[in-house]
Amino acid sequence: TTARTVVARVAPLGSRLILALADDRTRERRVEAVRRDFVANVSHELKTPVGAIRLLAEAVTDAADDPEAVHRFARRMLIESDRLGTLVQQIIELSRLQGDDPLEKPVRVRLDEVLAAAVDFSATEAEAKGITLVTAGEEDLEVFGSLDQVSAAVSNLVANAVAYSEVGSRVLVTTRAQDETAQISVVDQGIGIPAREIDRIFERFYRVDPARHRSTGGTGLGLSIVKHVAATHGGDVSVWSVEGQGSTFTLTLPLSPHQTPSPSSPPNRD
Ligand code: ADP
């Protein structure tokens, strides 16, 4: 590297450091606000199914001599406890994601394995709704990062595609290499997302139609997990949707290992 490059890199360092420190404080405050918000939301979201299970248990006790009612309440208890289980699992997943950097020890992640795991994850649900899950794409495509995280992200997208599709439809999962990235697309023919809601669906706990989720068991955390995984891998996630026709979610991940810039690392002086 020439001397000129060194000067160009080192000269603005002082101001950059001050900016970086100010940035750090702003970021800390923001992180703290997000954390407080998250805890408040988690408490609220947990109270709902716990409260419902309690009410249903009381109803079962009161209806002891009405087998049909007992059966009906017990079924709803099952749904609520499944919902609670998923919620707890996703909250754990999300906080684990925030704690560790998968790219400290990136490994090769084969996308065909990721797709197979994702399809497996939703197979029972898809079968119950008569939904055909189809995978297609380039063989031997690999990205770098965490197998668990990439699988969790794709599994969430496939699970959503199945959950928000009508009986008998088709969900297509494809992979392809484009420029320096791998693109994983999940295409459904489901209910779609209203244009006015599309910017909000990646927010934690955001659900387009909360009433519907009482029955589908949605938590509103799945897409936050996907977004987080995309970010830690240096990629992104996008969505295209037409209400009533279907949605396509595309997760784009770099083909080569992603380096997270470390704020504490010394300036490059070579
Ligand atoms: P949830 O657990 O509720 O599915 P997500 O964070 O995964 O939470 O998704 C947020 C919201 O985005 C969902 O509640 C749903 O309204 C909408 N959504 C996600 N995926 C799809 C899809 N494939 N088709 C239609 N709506 C979707």
PDB file of C-alpha atoms and ligand atoms in Angstrom:
ATOM      1  CA  THR A   1       0.000   0.000   0.000  1.00  0.00           C
ATOM      2  CA  THR A   2       1.328   3.466  -0.785  1.00  0.00           C
ATOM      3  CA  ALA A   3       2.062   6.155   1.804  1.00  0.00           C
ATOM      4  CA  ARG A   4      -0.708   8.275   0.373  1.00  0.00           C
ATOM      5  CA  THR A   5      -3.291   5.702   1.323  1.00  0.00           C
ATOM      6  CA  VAL A   6      -1.991   5.693   4.886  1.00  0.00           C
ATOM      7  CA  VAL A   7      -2.402   9.464   5.195  1.00  0.00           C
ATOM      8  CA  ALA A   8      -5.872   9.326   3.729  1.00  0.00           C
ATOM      9  CA  ARG A   9      -6.905   6.681   6.225  1.00  0.00           C
ATOM     10  CA  VAL A  10      -5.282   8.092   9.325  1.00  0.00           C
ATOM     11  CA  ALA A  11      -6.004  11.807   8.940  1.00  0.00           C
ATOM     12  CA  PRO A  12      -9.716  11.882   9.867  1.00  0.00           C
ATOM     13  CA  LEU A  13      -9.240   9.398  12.693  1.00  0.00           C
ATOM     14  CA  GLY A  14      -9.642  11.925  15.557  1.00  0.00           C
ATOM     15  CA  SER A  15     -13.049  13.121  14.439  1.00  0.00           C
ATOM     16  CA  ARG A  16     -14.040   9.620  13.537  1.00  0.00           C
ATOM     17  CA  LEU A  17     -13.229   8.419  17.055  1.00  0.00           C
ATOM     18  CA  ILE A  18     -15.395  11.114  18.638  1.00  0.00           C
ATOM     19  CA  LEU A  19     -18.207  10.292  16.268  1.00  0.00           C
ATOM     20  CA  ALA A  20     -17.796   6.620  17.058  1.00  0.00           C
ATOM     21  CA  LEU A  21     -17.997   7.300  20.820  1.00  0.00           C
ATOM     22  CA  ALA A  22     -21.128   9.427  20.421  1.00  0.00           C
ATOM     23  CA  ASP A  23     -22.540   6.731  18.191  1.00  0.00           C
ATOM     24  CA  ASP A  24     -21.774   4.113  20.845  1.00  0.00           C
ATOM     25  CA  ARG A  25     -23.665   6.039  23.515  1.00  0.00           C
ATOM     26  CA  THR A  26     -26.654   6.549  21.238  1.00  0.00           C
ATOM     27  CA  ARG A  27     -26.560   2.879  20.343  1.00  0.00           C
ATOM     28  CA  GLU A  28     -26.339   1.849  24.021  1.00  0.00           C
ATOM     29  CA  ARG A  29     -29.381   3.971  24.841  1.00  0.00           C
ATOM     30  CA  ARG A  30     -31.246   2.541  21.895  1.00  0.00           C
ATOM     31  CA  VAL A  31     -30.311  -1.021  22.819  1.00  0.00           C
ATOM     32  CA  GLU A  32     -31.499  -0.391  26.375  1.00  0.00           C
ATOM     33  CA  ALA A  33     -34.827   1.052  25.135  1.00  0.00           C
ATOM     34  CA  VAL A  34     -35.319  -1.898  22.799  1.00  0.00           C
ATOM     35  CA  ARG A  35     -34.534  -4.306  25.648  1.00  0.00           C
ATOM     36  CA  ARG A  36     -37.049  -2.664  27.977  1.00  0.00           C
ATOM     37  CA  ASP A  37     -39.649  -2.715  25.235  1.00  0.00           C
ATOM     38  CA  PHE A  38     -38.915  -6.341  24.551  1.00  0.00           C
ATOM     39  CA  VAL A  39     -39.311  -7.364  28.193  1.00  0.00           C
ATOM     40  CA  ALA A  40     -42.622  -5.470  28.401  1.00  0.00           C
ATOM     41  CA  ASN A  41     -43.857  -7.136  25.225  1.00  0.00           C
ATOM     42  CA  VAL A  42     -42.702 -10.578  26.341  1.00  0.00           C
ATOM     43  CA  SER A  43     -44.532 -10.225  29.672  1.00  0.00           C
ATOM     44  CA  HIS A  44     -47.675  -9.154  27.881  1.00  0.00           C
ATOM     45  CA  GLU A  45     -47.462 -11.928  25.279  1.00  0.00           C
ATOM     46  CA  LEU A  46     -46.809 -14.607  27.909  1.00  0.00           C
ATOM     47  CA  LYS A  47     -49.687 -13.480  30.093  1.00  0.00           C
ATOM     48  CA  THR A  48     -52.220 -14.042  27.320  1.00  0.00           C
ATOM     49  CA  PRO A  49     -51.829 -17.815  26.822  1.00  0.00           C
ATOM     50  CA  VAL A  50     -51.146 -18.395  30.518  1.00  0.00           C
ATOM     51  CA  GLY A  51     -54.376 -16.565  31.385  1.00  0.00           C
ATOM     52  CA  ALA A  52     -56.298 -18.490  28.741  1.00  0.00           C
ATOM     53  CA  ILE A  53     -55.006 -21.850  29.984  1.00  0.00           C
ATOM     54  CA  ARG A  54     -56.011 -20.932  33.506  1.00  0.00           C
ATOM     55  CA  LEU A  55     -59.538 -19.939  32.456  1.00  0.00           C
ATOM     56  CA  LEU A  56     -59.902 -23.093  30.393  1.00  0.00           C
ATOM     57  CA  ALA A  57     -58.718 -25.243  33.288  1.00  0.00           C
ATOM     58  CA  GLU A  58     -61.391 -23.648  35.468  1.00  0.00           C
ATOM     59  CA  ALA A  59     -63.967 -24.278  32.754  1.00  0.00           C
ATOM     60  CA  VAL A  60     -62.953 -27.947  32.558  1.00  0.00           C
ATOM     61  CA  THR A  61     -63.291 -28.272  36.326  1.00  0.00           C
ATOM     62  CA  ASP A  62     -66.752 -26.687  36.260  1.00  0.00           C
ATOM     63  CA  ALA A  63     -67.895 -28.810  33.305  1.00  0.00           C
ATOM     64  CA  ALA A  64     -66.812 -32.125  34.830  1.00  0.00           C
ATOM     65  CA  ASP A  65     -70.205 -33.772  34.137  1.00  0.00           C
ATOM     66  CA  ASP A  66     -70.409 -32.580  30.513  1.00  0.00           C
ATOM     67  CA  PRO A  67     -67.949 -34.738  28.521  1.00  0.00           C
ATOM     68  CA  GLU A  68     -68.531 -32.814  25.292  1.00  0.00           C
ATOM     69  CA  ALA A  69     -67.653 -29.488  26.944  1.00  0.00           C
ATOM     70  CA  VAL A  70     -64.630 -31.018  28.685  1.00  0.00           C
ATOM     71  CA  HIS A  71     -63.404 -32.226  25.312  1.00  0.00           C
ATOM     72  CA  ARG A  72     -63.900 -28.818  23.716  1.00  0.00           C
ATOM     73  CA  PHE A  73     -62.088 -26.946  26.517  1.00  0.00           C
ATOM     74  CA  ALA A  74     -59.302 -29.489  26.627  1.00  0.00           C
ATOM     75  CA  ARG A  75     -58.688 -29.038  22.894  1.00  0.00           C
ATOM     76  CA  ARG A  76     -58.426 -25.301  23.319  1.00  0.00           C
ATOM     77  CA  MET A  77     -56.053 -25.798  26.234  1.00  0.00           C
ATOM     78  CA  LEU A  78     -53.881 -27.861  23.937  1.00  0.00           C
ATOM     79  CA  ILE A  79     -53.823 -25.078  21.339  1.00  0.00           C
ATOM     80  CA  GLU A  80     -52.990 -22.454  23.962  1.00  0.00           C
ATOM     81  CA  SER A  81     -50.232 -24.530  25.503  1.00  0.00           C
ATOM     82  CA  ASP A  82     -48.725 -25.192  22.068  1.00  0.00           C
ATOM     83  CA  ARG A  83     -48.783 -21.484  21.484  1.00  0.00           C
ATOM     84  CA  LEU A  84     -47.087 -20.875  24.803  1.00  0.00           C
ATOM     85  CA  GLY A  85     -44.464 -23.498  23.959  1.00  0.00           C
ATOM     86  CA  THR A  86     -43.660 -21.890  20.586  1.00  0.00           C
ATOM     87  CA  LEU A  87     -43.527 -18.462  22.147  1.00  0.00           C
ATOM     88  CA  VAL A  88     -41.063 -19.535  24.839  1.00  0.00           C
ATOM     89  CA  GLN A  89     -38.946 -21.340  22.247  1.00  0.00           C
ATOM     90  CA  GLN A  90     -38.829 -18.299  19.953  1.00  0.00           C
ATOM     91  CA  ILE A  91     -38.041 -15.914  22.782  1.00  0.00           C
ATOM     92  CA  ILE A  92     -35.117 -18.130  23.766  1.00  0.00           C
ATOM     93  CA  GLU A  93     -34.031 -18.313  20.128  1.00  0.00           C
ATOM     94  CA  LEU A  94     -34.133 -14.554  19.715  1.00  0.00           C
ATOM     95  CA  SER A  95     -32.191 -13.805  22.883  1.00  0.00           C
ATOM     96  CA  ARG A  96     -29.631 -16.451  21.975  1.00  0.00           C
ATOM     97  CA  LEU A  97     -29.241 -14.822  18.560  1.00  0.00           C
ATOM     98  CA  GLN A  98     -28.629 -11.467  20.158  1.00  0.00           C
ATOM     99  CA  GLY A  99     -26.012 -12.878  22.474  1.00  0.00           C
ATOM    100  CA  ASP A 100     -23.731 -14.744  20.126  1.00  0.00           C
ATOM    101  CA  ASP A 101     -21.942 -13.847  16.966  1.00  0.00           C
ATOM    102  CA  PRO A 102     -22.234 -16.801  14.594  1.00  0.00           C
ATOM    103  CA  LEU A 103     -19.509 -15.386  12.468  1.00  0.00           C
ATOM    104  CA  GLU A 104     -16.818 -15.728  15.070  1.00  0.00           C
ATOM    105  CA  LYS A 105     -16.600 -19.342  13.929  1.00  0.00           C
ATOM    106  CA  PRO A 106     -18.300 -19.398  10.551  1.00  0.00           C
ATOM    107  CA  VAL A 107     -18.771 -22.809   9.020  1.00  0.00           C
ATOM    108  CA  ARG A 108     -19.775 -23.843   5.534  1.00  0.00           C
ATOM    109  CA  VAL A 109     -23.540 -24.129   5.374  1.00  0.00           C
ATOM    110  CA  ARG A 110     -24.936 -26.257   2.566  1.00  0.00           C
ATOM    111  CA  LEU A 111     -28.209 -24.791   1.410  1.00  0.00           C
ATOM    112  CA  ASP A 112     -29.648 -28.104   0.239  1.00  0.00           C
ATOM    113  CA  GLU A 113     -29.361 -29.331   3.848  1.00  0.00           C
ATOM    114  CA  VAL A 114     -30.977 -26.144   5.100  1.00  0.00           C
ATOM    115  CA  LEU A 115     -33.896 -26.581   2.687  1.00  0.00           C
ATOM    116  CA  ALA A 116     -34.345 -30.227   3.623  1.00  0.00           C
ATOM    117  CA  ALA A 117     -34.441 -29.325   7.335  1.00  0.00           C
ATOM    118  CA  ALA A 118     -36.933 -26.518   6.716  1.00  0.00           C
ATOM    119  CA  VAL A 119     -39.241 -28.744   4.693  1.00  0.00           C
ATOM    120  CA  ASP A 120     -38.997 -31.430   7.349  1.00  0.00           C
ATOM    121  CA  PHE A 121     -39.901 -28.891  10.024  1.00  0.00           C
ATOM    122  CA  SER A 122     -43.192 -28.000   8.304  1.00  0.00           C
ATOM    123  CA  ALA A 123     -43.992 -31.399   6.779  1.00  0.00           C
ATOM    124  CA  THR A 124     -46.695 -32.401   9.267  1.00  0.00           C
ATOM    125  CA  GLU A 125     -48.462 -29.065   9.116  1.00  0.00           C
ATOM    126  CA  ALA A 126     -48.268 -29.007   5.292  1.00  0.00           C
ATOM    127  CA  GLU A 127     -49.636 -32.528   5.066  1.00  0.00           C
ATOM    128  CA  ALA A 128     -52.511 -31.697   7.368  1.00  0.00           C
ATOM    129  CA  LYS A 129     -53.496 -28.822   5.051  1.00  0.00           C
ATOM    130  CA  GLY A 130     -52.815 -30.736   1.834  1.00  0.00           C
ATOM    131  CA  ILE A 131     -50.100 -28.253   0.893  1.00  0.00           C
ATOM    132  CA  THR A 132     -47.381 -29.441  -1.480  1.00  0.00           C
ATOM    133  CA  LEU A 133     -43.870 -28.349  -0.509  1.00  0.00           C
ATOM    134  CA  VAL A 134     -41.520 -28.194  -3.496  1.00  0.00           C
ATOM    135  CA  THR A 135     -37.797 -27.417  -3.401  1.00  0.00           C
ATOM    136  CA  ALA A 136     -35.665 -26.534  -6.398  1.00  0.00           C
ATOM    137  CA  GLY A 137     -32.373 -24.846  -7.063  1.00  0.00           C
ATOM    138  CA  GLU A 138     -28.696 -25.009  -7.621  1.00  0.00           C
ATOM    139  CA  GLU A 139     -26.871 -27.928  -6.133  1.00  0.00           C
ATOM    140  CA  ASP A 140     -23.861 -27.486  -3.868  1.00  0.00           C
ATOM    141  CA  LEU A 141     -24.663 -23.886  -3.017  1.00  0.00           C
ATOM    142  CA  GLU A 142     -22.982 -22.883   0.238  1.00  0.00           C
ATOM    143  CA  VAL A 143     -22.876 -19.852   2.451  1.00  0.00           C
ATOM    144  CA  PHE A 144     -20.770 -19.211   5.562  1.00  0.00           C
ATOM    145  CA  GLY A 145     -22.096 -18.700   9.038  1.00  0.00           C
ATOM    146  CA  SER A 146     -24.196 -20.686  11.441  1.00  0.00           C
ATOM    147  CA  LEU A 147     -26.095 -23.762  10.233  1.00  0.00           C
ATOM    148  CA  ASP A 148     -28.533 -23.443  13.159  1.00  0.00           C
ATOM    149  CA  GLN A 149     -29.311 -19.837  12.411  1.00  0.00           C
ATOM    150  CA  VAL A 150     -29.701 -20.140   8.659  1.00  0.00           C
ATOM    151  CA  SER A 151     -31.886 -23.226   9.184  1.00  0.00           C
ATOM    152  CA  ALA A 152     -33.991 -21.393  11.771  1.00  0.00           C
ATOM    153  CA  ALA A 153     -34.486 -18.483   9.360  1.00  0.00           C
ATOM    154  CA  VAL A 154     -35.516 -20.622   6.389  1.00  0.00           C
ATOM    155  CA  SER A 155     -37.678 -22.859   8.601  1.00  0.00           C
ATOM    156  CA  ASN A 156     -39.543 -19.793   9.844  1.00  0.00           C
ATOM    157  CA  LEU A 157     -40.187 -18.595   6.289  1.00  0.00           C
ATOM    158  CA  VAL A 158     -41.445 -22.010   5.187  1.00  0.00           C
ATOM    159  CA  ALA A 159     -43.588 -22.403   8.324  1.00  0.00           C
ATOM    160  CA  ASN A 160     -45.164 -18.989   7.623  1.00  0.00           C
ATOM    161  CA  ALA A 161     -45.789 -19.868   3.976  1.00  0.00           C
ATOM    162  CA  VAL A 162     -47.637 -22.994   5.114  1.00  0.00           C
ATOM    163  CA  ALA A 163     -49.492 -21.237   7.944  1.00  0.00           C
ATOM    164  CA  TYR A 164     -50.753 -18.392   5.734  1.00  0.00           C
ATOM    165  CA  SER A 165     -51.753 -20.536   2.748  1.00  0.00           C
ATOM    166  CA  GLU A 166     -55.055 -22.092   1.962  1.00  0.00           C
ATOM    167  CA  VAL A 167     -55.712 -25.804   1.914  1.00  0.00           C
ATOM    168  CA  GLY A 168     -54.404 -27.568  -1.192  1.00  0.00           C
ATOM    169  CA  SER A 169     -52.002 -24.855  -2.372  1.00  0.00           C
ATOM    170  CA  ARG A 170     -48.296 -25.058  -3.169  1.00  0.00           C
ATOM    171  CA  VAL A 171     -45.204 -23.669  -1.463  1.00  0.00           C
ATOM    172  CA  LEU A 172     -42.028 -23.420  -3.506  1.00  0.00           C
ATOM    173  CA  VAL A 173     -38.579 -23.028  -1.946  1.00  0.00           C
ATOM    174  CA  THR A 174     -35.753 -22.176  -4.334  1.00  0.00           C
ATOM    175  CA  THR A 175     -32.074 -21.317  -4.125  1.00  0.00           C
ATOM    176  CA  ARG A 176     -29.896 -19.592  -6.671  1.00  0.00           C
ATOM    177  CA  ALA A 177     -26.589 -17.810  -6.876  1.00  0.00           C
ATOM    178  CA  GLN A 178     -26.785 -14.199  -7.946  1.00  0.00           C
ATOM    179  CA  ASP A 179     -23.673 -12.008  -8.100  1.00  0.00           C
ATOM    180  CA  GLU A 180     -21.813 -12.721  -4.872  1.00  0.00           C
ATOM    181  CA  THR A 181     -24.881 -13.915  -2.995  1.00  0.00           C
ATOM    182  CA  ALA A 182     -27.127 -16.891  -2.522  1.00  0.00           C
ATOM    183  CA  GLN A 183     -30.835 -16.157  -2.696  1.00  0.00           C
ATOM    184  CA  ILE A 184     -33.317 -18.384  -0.946  1.00  0.00           C
ATOM    185  CA  SER A 185     -36.902 -17.663  -1.957  1.00  0.00           C
ATOM    186  CA  VAL A 186     -40.042 -19.010  -0.357  1.00  0.00           C
ATOM    187  CA  VAL A 187     -43.034 -18.526  -2.623  1.00  0.00           C
ATOM    188  CA  ASP A 188     -46.581 -19.163  -1.475  1.00  0.00           C
ATOM    189  CA  GLN A 189     -50.052 -18.788  -2.964  1.00  0.00           C
ATOM    190  CA  GLY A 190     -51.502 -17.772   0.352  1.00  0.00           C
ATOM    191  CA  ILE A 191     -53.451 -14.882   1.833  1.00  0.00           C
ATOM    192  CA  GLY A 192     -50.771 -12.277   1.078  1.00  0.00           C
ATOM    193  CA  ILE A 193     -49.971  -9.176   3.099  1.00  0.00           C
ATOM    194  CA  PRO A 194     -51.768  -5.827   2.751  1.00  0.00           C
ATOM    195  CA  ALA A 195     -49.435  -3.161   1.308  1.00  0.00           C
ATOM    196  CA  ARG A 196     -49.953  -0.890   4.331  1.00  0.00           C
ATOM    197  CA  GLU A 197     -48.728  -3.600   6.709  1.00  0.00           C
ATOM    198  CA  ILE A 198     -45.722  -4.808   4.789  1.00  0.00           C
ATOM    199  CA  ASP A 199     -43.201  -2.476   6.446  1.00  0.00           C
ATOM    200  CA  ARG A 200     -44.211  -3.622   9.907  1.00  0.00           C
ATOM    201  CA  ILE A 201     -44.189  -7.402   9.652  1.00  0.00           C
ATOM    202  CA  PHE A 202     -40.505  -7.708  10.593  1.00  0.00           C
ATOM    203  CA  GLU A 203     -41.106  -5.959  13.924  1.00  0.00           C
ATOM    204  CA  ARG A 204     -41.129  -8.110  17.010  1.00  0.00           C
ATOM    205  CA  PHE A 205     -44.567  -9.382  17.973  1.00  0.00           C
ATOM    206  CA  TYR A 206     -46.176  -7.646  14.998  1.00  0.00           C
ATOM    207  CA  ARG A 207     -49.001  -9.641  13.448  1.00  0.00           C
ATOM    208  CA  VAL A 208     -51.221  -8.482  10.617  1.00  0.00           C
ATOM    209  CA  ASP A 209     -54.304 -10.083  12.076  1.00  0.00           C
ATOM    210  CA  PRO A 210     -53.871 -10.953  15.757  1.00  0.00           C
ATOM    211  CA  ALA A 211     -57.313 -12.596  15.871  1.00  0.00           C
ATOM    212  CA  ARG A 212     -56.266 -15.119  13.262  1.00  0.00           C
ATOM    213  CA  HIS A 213     -53.199 -15.991  15.278  1.00  0.00           C
ATOM    214  CA  ARG A 214     -55.249 -17.142  18.199  1.00  0.00           C
ATOM    215  CA  SER A 215     -55.917 -20.179  16.043  1.00  0.00           C
ATOM    216  CA  THR A 216     -52.717 -20.456  13.973  1.00  0.00           C
ATOM    217  CA  GLY A 217     -50.536 -20.137  17.063  1.00  0.00           C
ATOM    218  CA  GLY A 218     -48.387 -17.364  15.572  1.00  0.00           C
ATOM    219  CA  THR A 219     -46.172 -15.383  17.923  1.00  0.00           C
ATOM    220  CA  GLY A 220     -45.067 -12.482  15.760  1.00  0.00           C
ATOM    221  CA  LEU A 221     -41.415 -13.338  16.419  1.00  0.00           C
ATOM    222  CA  GLY A 222     -40.597 -15.505  13.403  1.00  0.00           C
ATOM    223  CA  LEU A 223     -39.733 -12.719  10.986  1.00  0.00           C
ATOM    224  CA  SER A 224     -37.695 -10.840  13.629  1.00  0.00           C
ATOM    225  CA  ILE A 225     -35.589 -13.972  13.877  1.00  0.00           C
ATOM    226  CA  VAL A 226     -35.204 -14.107  10.081  1.00  0.00           C
ATOM    227  CA  LYS A 227     -34.223 -10.445   9.938  1.00  0.00           C
ATOM    228  CA  HIS A 228     -31.696 -10.888  12.717  1.00  0.00           C
ATOM    229  CA  VAL A 229     -30.097 -13.907  11.055  1.00  0.00           C
ATOM    230  CA  ALA A 230     -29.870 -12.024   7.752  1.00  0.00           C
ATOM    231  CA  ALA A 231     -28.166  -9.075   9.446  1.00  0.00           C
ATOM    232  CA  THR A 232     -25.608 -11.134  11.375  1.00  0.00           C
ATOM    233  CA  HIS A 233     -24.676 -12.901   8.149  1.00  0.00           C
ATOM    234  CA  GLY A 234     -24.272  -9.648   6.210  1.00  0.00           C
ATOM    235  CA  GLY A 235     -27.360 -10.333   4.115  1.00  0.00           C
ATOM    236  CA  ASP A 236     -30.934  -9.166   4.040  1.00  0.00           C
ATOM    237  CA  VAL A 237     -34.497 -10.313   3.672  1.00  0.00           C
ATOM    238  CA  SER A 238     -37.132  -8.847   1.381  1.00  0.00           C
ATOM    239  CA  VAL A 239     -40.777  -9.520   0.691  1.00  0.00           C
ATOM    240  CA  TRP A 240     -43.073  -9.119  -2.263  1.00  0.00           C
ATOM    241  CA  SER A 241     -46.737  -9.779  -1.769  1.00  0.00           C
ATOM    242  CA  VAL A 242     -50.158  -9.324  -3.320  1.00  0.00           C
ATOM    243  CA  GLU A 243     -53.080  -9.577  -0.946  1.00  0.00           C
ATOM    244  CA  GLY A 244     -55.211 -12.582  -1.750  1.00  0.00           C
ATOM    245  CA  GLN A 245     -52.633 -14.028  -4.149  1.00  0.00           C
ATOM    246  CA  GLY A 246     -49.511 -14.868  -2.233  1.00  0.00           C
ATOM    247  CA  SER A 247     -46.144 -13.774  -0.941  1.00  0.00           C
ATOM    248  CA  THR A 248     -42.506 -14.286  -1.800  1.00  0.00           C
ATOM    249  CA  PHE A 249     -39.883 -13.880   0.884  1.00  0.00           C
ATOM    250  CA  THR A 250     -36.266 -13.783  -0.278  1.00  0.00           C
ATOM    251  CA  LEU A 251     -33.354 -14.258   2.074  1.00  0.00           C
ATOM    252  CA  THR A 252     -30.093 -13.065   0.508  1.00  0.00           C
ATOM    253  CA  LEU A 253     -26.820 -14.216   2.061  1.00  0.00           C
ATOM    254  CA  PRO A 254     -23.265 -13.522   0.903  1.00  0.00           C
ATOM    255  CA  LEU A 255     -21.457 -16.505  -0.612  1.00  0.00           C
ATOM    256  CA  SER A 256     -18.186 -15.634   1.124  1.00  0.00           C
ATOM    257  CA  PRO A 257     -17.619 -15.249   4.868  1.00  0.00           C
ATOM    258  CA  HIS A 258     -18.956 -12.000   6.269  1.00  0.00           C
ATOM    259  CA  GLN A 259     -16.660  -9.925   8.499  1.00  0.00           C
ATOM    260  CA  THR A 260     -18.423  -7.987  11.209  1.00  0.00           C
ATOM    261  CA  PRO A 261     -16.480  -4.728  11.614  1.00  0.00           C
ATOM    262  CA  SER A 262     -15.327  -4.572  15.202  1.00  0.00           C
ATOM    263  CA  PRO A 263     -15.476  -1.065  16.740  1.00  0.00           C
ATOM    264  CA  SER A 264     -12.620  -1.927  19.092  1.00  0.00           C
ATOM    265  CA  SER A 265     -10.211  -3.161  16.445  1.00  0.00           C
ATOM    266  CA  PRO A 266      -7.241  -0.866  15.754  1.00  0.00           C
ATOM    267  CA  PRO A 267      -7.317   1.191  12.560  1.00  0.00           C
ATOM    268  CA  ASN A 268      -5.880  -0.482   9.528  1.00  0.00           C
ATOM    269  CA  ARG A 269      -2.389   0.887   9.074  1.00  0.00           C
ATOM    270  CA  ASP A 270      -1.014  -1.143   6.218  1.00  0.00           C
TER     271      ASP A 270
HETATM  272  P1  ADP B   1     -46.144 -15.133  13.259  1.00  0.00           P
HETATM  273  O1  ADP B   1     -45.630 -16.021  14.336  1.00  0.00           O
HETATM  274  O2  ADP B   1     -47.361 -14.378  13.673  1.00  0.00           O
HETATM  275  O3  ADP B   1     -46.269 -15.816  11.944  1.00  0.00           O
HETATM  276  P2  ADP B   1     -43.972 -13.634  12.042  1.00  0.00           P
HETATM  277  O4  ADP B   1     -43.037 -12.650  12.640  1.00  0.00           O
HETATM  278  O5  ADP B   1     -43.389 -14.852  11.435  1.00  0.00           O
HETATM  279  O6  ADP B   1     -45.038 -13.989  13.148  1.00  0.00           O
HETATM  280  O7  ADP B   1     -44.835 -12.887  10.937  1.00  0.00           O
HETATM  281  C1  ADP B   1     -45.424 -11.616  11.238  1.00  0.00           C
HETATM  282  C2  ADP B   1     -46.730 -11.454  10.476  1.00  0.00           C
HETATM  283  O8  ADP B   1     -46.486 -11.327   9.071  1.00  0.00           O
HETATM  284  C3  ADP B   1     -47.651 -12.646  10.593  1.00  0.00           C
HETATM  285  O9  ADP B   1     -48.413 -12.559  11.755  1.00  0.00           O
HETATM  286  C4  ADP B   1     -48.500 -12.543   9.342  1.00  0.00           C
HETATM  287  O10 ADP B   1     -49.536 -11.627   9.556  1.00  0.00           O
HETATM  288  C5  ADP B   1     -47.534 -11.956   8.337  1.00  0.00           C
HETATM  289  N1  ADP B   1     -46.925 -13.004   7.479  1.00  0.00           N
HETATM  290  C6  ADP B   1     -45.724 -13.599   7.626  1.00  0.00           C
HETATM  291  N2  ADP B   1     -45.477 -14.481   6.646  1.00  0.00           N
HETATM  292  C7  ADP B   1     -46.553 -14.446   5.837  1.00  0.00           C
HETATM  293  C8  ADP B   1     -46.930 -15.133   4.610  1.00  0.00           C
HETATM  294  N3  ADP B   1     -46.118 -16.026   4.037  1.00  0.00           N
HETATM  295  N4  ADP B   1     -48.141 -14.834   4.082  1.00  0.00           N
HETATM  296  C9  ADP B   1     -48.960 -13.912   4.649  1.00  0.00           C
HETATM  297  N5  ADP B   1     -48.671 -13.253   5.783  1.00  0.00           N
HETATM  298  C10 ADP B   1     -47.491 -13.501   6.375  1.00  0.00           C
END
